[in-house]
Amino acid sequence: MPDNRENLTYEEASQRLETIVQRLEQEELSLEEALNLFEEAIRLANYCRQKLSAAEQRLSLLLEKENGALVLEPLSLPEEQEG
């Protein structure tokens, strides 16, 4: 994949990553082609992780307190609440 990840949406990068995984699992590939796909998959996974991290930082819950004041609090994701 050309290094134009900054033009990809999270969904596009995730779909490309899924396609690569399917190819690696289902196709007989040369060692070189498999390594190239694996490298691309690692780059895409890192890109997706960065996008998710940035989105998580932007998310906030707006909670109304008893006195009517509005307060921004960081969003707690379900997996964070379980642990």
PDB file of N, CA and C in Angstrom, residues 50-79:
ATOM      1  N   GLN A  50      -3.947   4.476  16.438  1.00  0.00           N
ATOM      2  CA  GLN A  50      -3.777   5.917  16.637  1.00  0.00           C
ATOM      3  C   GLN A  50      -5.097   6.655  16.437  1.00  0.00           C
ATOM      4  N   LYS A  51      -5.853   6.252  15.404  1.00  0.00           N
ATOM      5  CA  LYS A  51      -7.147   6.883  15.141  1.00  0.00           C
ATOM      6  C   LYS A  51      -8.105   6.653  16.309  1.00  0.00           C
ATOM      7  N   LEU A  52      -8.133   5.421  16.823  1.00  0.00           N
ATOM      8  CA  LEU A  52      -9.009   5.112  17.954  1.00  0.00           C
ATOM      9  C   LEU A  52      -8.600   5.884  19.200  1.00  0.00           C
ATOM     10  N   SER A  53      -7.306   5.996  19.424  1.00  0.00           N
ATOM     11  CA  SER A  53      -6.811   6.734  20.581  1.00  0.00           C
ATOM     12  C   SER A  53      -7.202   8.204  20.482  1.00  0.00           C
ATOM     13  N   ALA A  54      -7.063   8.782  19.293  1.00  0.00           N
ATOM     14  CA  ALA A  54      -7.436  10.181  19.094  1.00  0.00           C
ATOM     15  C   ALA A  54      -8.937  10.374  19.300  1.00  0.00           C
ATOM     16  N   ALA A  55      -9.734   9.432  18.810  1.00  0.00           N
ATOM     17  CA  ALA A  55     -11.182   9.523  18.977  1.00  0.00           C
ATOM     18  C   ALA A  55     -11.563   9.397  20.448  1.00  0.00           C
ATOM     19  N   GLU A  56     -10.906   8.495  21.159  1.00  0.00           N
ATOM     20  CA  GLU A  56     -11.185   8.303  22.580  1.00  0.00           C
ATOM     21  C   GLU A  56     -10.880   9.575  23.364  1.00  0.00           C
ATOM     22  N   GLN A  57      -9.804  10.256  22.995  1.00  0.00           N
ATOM     23  CA  GLN A  57      -9.435  11.492  23.684  1.00  0.00           C
ATOM     24  C   GLN A  57     -10.469  12.584  23.438  1.00  0.00           C
ATOM     25  N   ARG A  58     -11.122  12.537  22.276  1.00  0.00           N
ATOM     26  CA  ARG A  58     -12.114  13.558  21.939  1.00  0.00           C
ATOM     27  C   ARG A  58     -13.472  13.302  22.586  1.00  0.00           C
ATOM     28  N   LEU A  59     -13.708  12.038  22.946  1.00  0.00           N
ATOM     29  CA  LEU A  59     -15.013  11.706  23.520  1.00  0.00           C
ATOM     30  C   LEU A  59     -15.114  12.181  24.959  1.00  0.00           C
ATOM     31  N   SER A  60     -16.223  12.742  25.269  1.00  0.00           N
ATOM     32  CA  SER A  60     -16.500  13.133  26.657  1.00  0.00           C
ATOM     33  C   SER A  60     -17.986  12.948  26.895  1.00  0.00           C
ATOM     34  N   LEU A  61     -18.322  12.683  28.121  1.00  0.00           N
ATOM     35  CA  LEU A  61     -19.728  12.637  28.505  1.00  0.00           C
ATOM     36  C   LEU A  61     -20.089  13.959  29.164  1.00  0.00           C
ATOM     37  N   LEU A  62     -21.182  14.489  28.754  1.00  0.00           N
ATOM     38  CA  LEU A  62     -21.673  15.718  29.360  1.00  0.00           C
ATOM     39  C   LEU A  62     -22.704  15.324  30.412  1.00  0.00           C
ATOM     40  N   LEU A  63     -22.347  15.505  31.658  1.00  0.00           N
ATOM     41  CA  LEU A  63     -23.206  15.103  32.766  1.00  0.00           C
ATOM     42  C   LEU A  63     -23.750  16.330  33.485  1.00  0.00           C
ATOM     43  N   GLU A  64     -25.027  16.261  33.781  1.00  0.00           N
ATOM     44  CA  GLU A  64     -25.628  17.348  34.546  1.00  0.00           C
ATOM     45  C   GLU A  64     -25.609  16.970  36.020  1.00  0.00           C
ATOM     46  N   LYS A  65     -24.955  17.780  36.805  1.00  0.00           N
ATOM     47  CA  LYS A  65     -24.855  17.551  38.246  1.00  0.00           C
ATOM     48  C   LYS A  65     -26.146  18.007  38.929  1.00  0.00           C
ATOM     49  N   GLU A  66     -26.284  17.646  40.190  1.00  0.00           N
ATOM     50  CA  GLU A  66     -27.496  17.953  40.949  1.00  0.00           C
ATOM     51  C   GLU A  66     -27.824  19.439  40.945  1.00  0.00           C
ATOM     52  N   ASN A  67     -26.812  20.288  40.992  1.00  0.00           N
ATOM     53  CA  ASN A  67     -27.054  21.727  41.040  1.00  0.00           C
ATOM     54  C   ASN A  67     -27.290  22.320  39.653  1.00  0.00           C
ATOM     55  N   GLY A  68     -27.330  21.478  38.617  1.00  0.00           N
ATOM     56  CA  GLY A  68     -27.598  21.946  37.266  1.00  0.00           C
ATOM     57  C   GLY A  68     -26.358  22.286  36.467  1.00  0.00           C
ATOM     58  N   ALA A  69     -25.197  22.260  37.120  1.00  0.00           N
ATOM     59  CA  ALA A  69     -23.955  22.567  36.411  1.00  0.00           C
ATOM     60  C   ALA A  69     -23.615  21.437  35.443  1.00  0.00           C
ATOM     61  N   LEU A  70     -23.101  21.796  34.318  1.00  0.00           N
ATOM     62  CA  LEU A  70     -22.681  20.812  33.328  1.00  0.00           C
ATOM     63  C   LEU A  70     -21.182  20.592  33.446  1.00  0.00           C
ATOM     64  N   VAL A  71     -20.775  19.340  33.478  1.00  0.00           N
ATOM     65  CA  VAL A  71     -19.370  19.003  33.673  1.00  0.00           C
ATOM     66  C   VAL A  71     -18.949  18.014  32.597  1.00  0.00           C
ATOM     67  N   LEU A  72     -17.792  18.246  32.012  1.00  0.00           N
ATOM     68  CA  LEU A  72     -17.233  17.293  31.054  1.00  0.00           C
ATOM     69  C   LEU A  72     -16.396  16.277  31.799  1.00  0.00           C
ATOM     70  N   GLU A  73     -16.658  15.003  31.549  1.00  0.00           N
ATOM     71  CA  GLU A  73     -15.879  13.938  32.166  1.00  0.00           C
ATOM     72  C   GLU A  73     -15.402  12.995  31.079  1.00  0.00           C
ATOM     73  N   PRO A  74     -14.226  12.417  31.240  1.00  0.00           N
ATOM     74  CA  PRO A  74     -13.736  11.458  30.249  1.00  0.00           C
ATOM     75  C   PRO A  74     -14.683  10.274  30.147  1.00  0.00           C
ATOM     76  N   LEU A  75     -14.808   9.763  28.952  1.00  0.00           N
ATOM     77  CA  LEU A  75     -15.648   8.598  28.713  1.00  0.00           C
ATOM     78  C   LEU A  75     -14.957   7.353  29.220  1.00  0.00           C
ATOM     79  N   SER A  76     -15.658   6.540  29.985  1.00  0.00           N
ATOM     80  CA  SER A  76     -15.137   5.250  30.429  1.00  0.00           C
ATOM     81  C   SER A  76     -15.701   4.191  29.509  1.00  0.00           C
ATOM     82  N   LEU A  77     -14.829   3.488  28.818  1.00  0.00           N
ATOM     83  CA  LEU A  77     -15.257   2.433  27.917  1.00  0.00           C
ATOM     84  C   LEU A  77     -15.600   1.192  28.714  1.00  0.00           C
ATOM     85  N   PRO A  78     -16.521   0.351  28.227  1.00  0.00           N
ATOM     86  CA  PRO A  78     -16.948  -0.840  28.971  1.00  0.00           C
ATOM     87  C   PRO A  78     -15.796  -1.728  29.422  1.00  0.00           C
ATOM     88  N   GLU A  79     -14.791  -1.940  28.592  1.00  0.00           N
ATOM     89  CA  GLU A  79     -13.684  -2.805  28.984  1.00  0.00           C
ATOM     90  C   GLU A  79     -12.864  -2.200  30.112  1.00  0.00           C
TER      91      GLU A  79
END
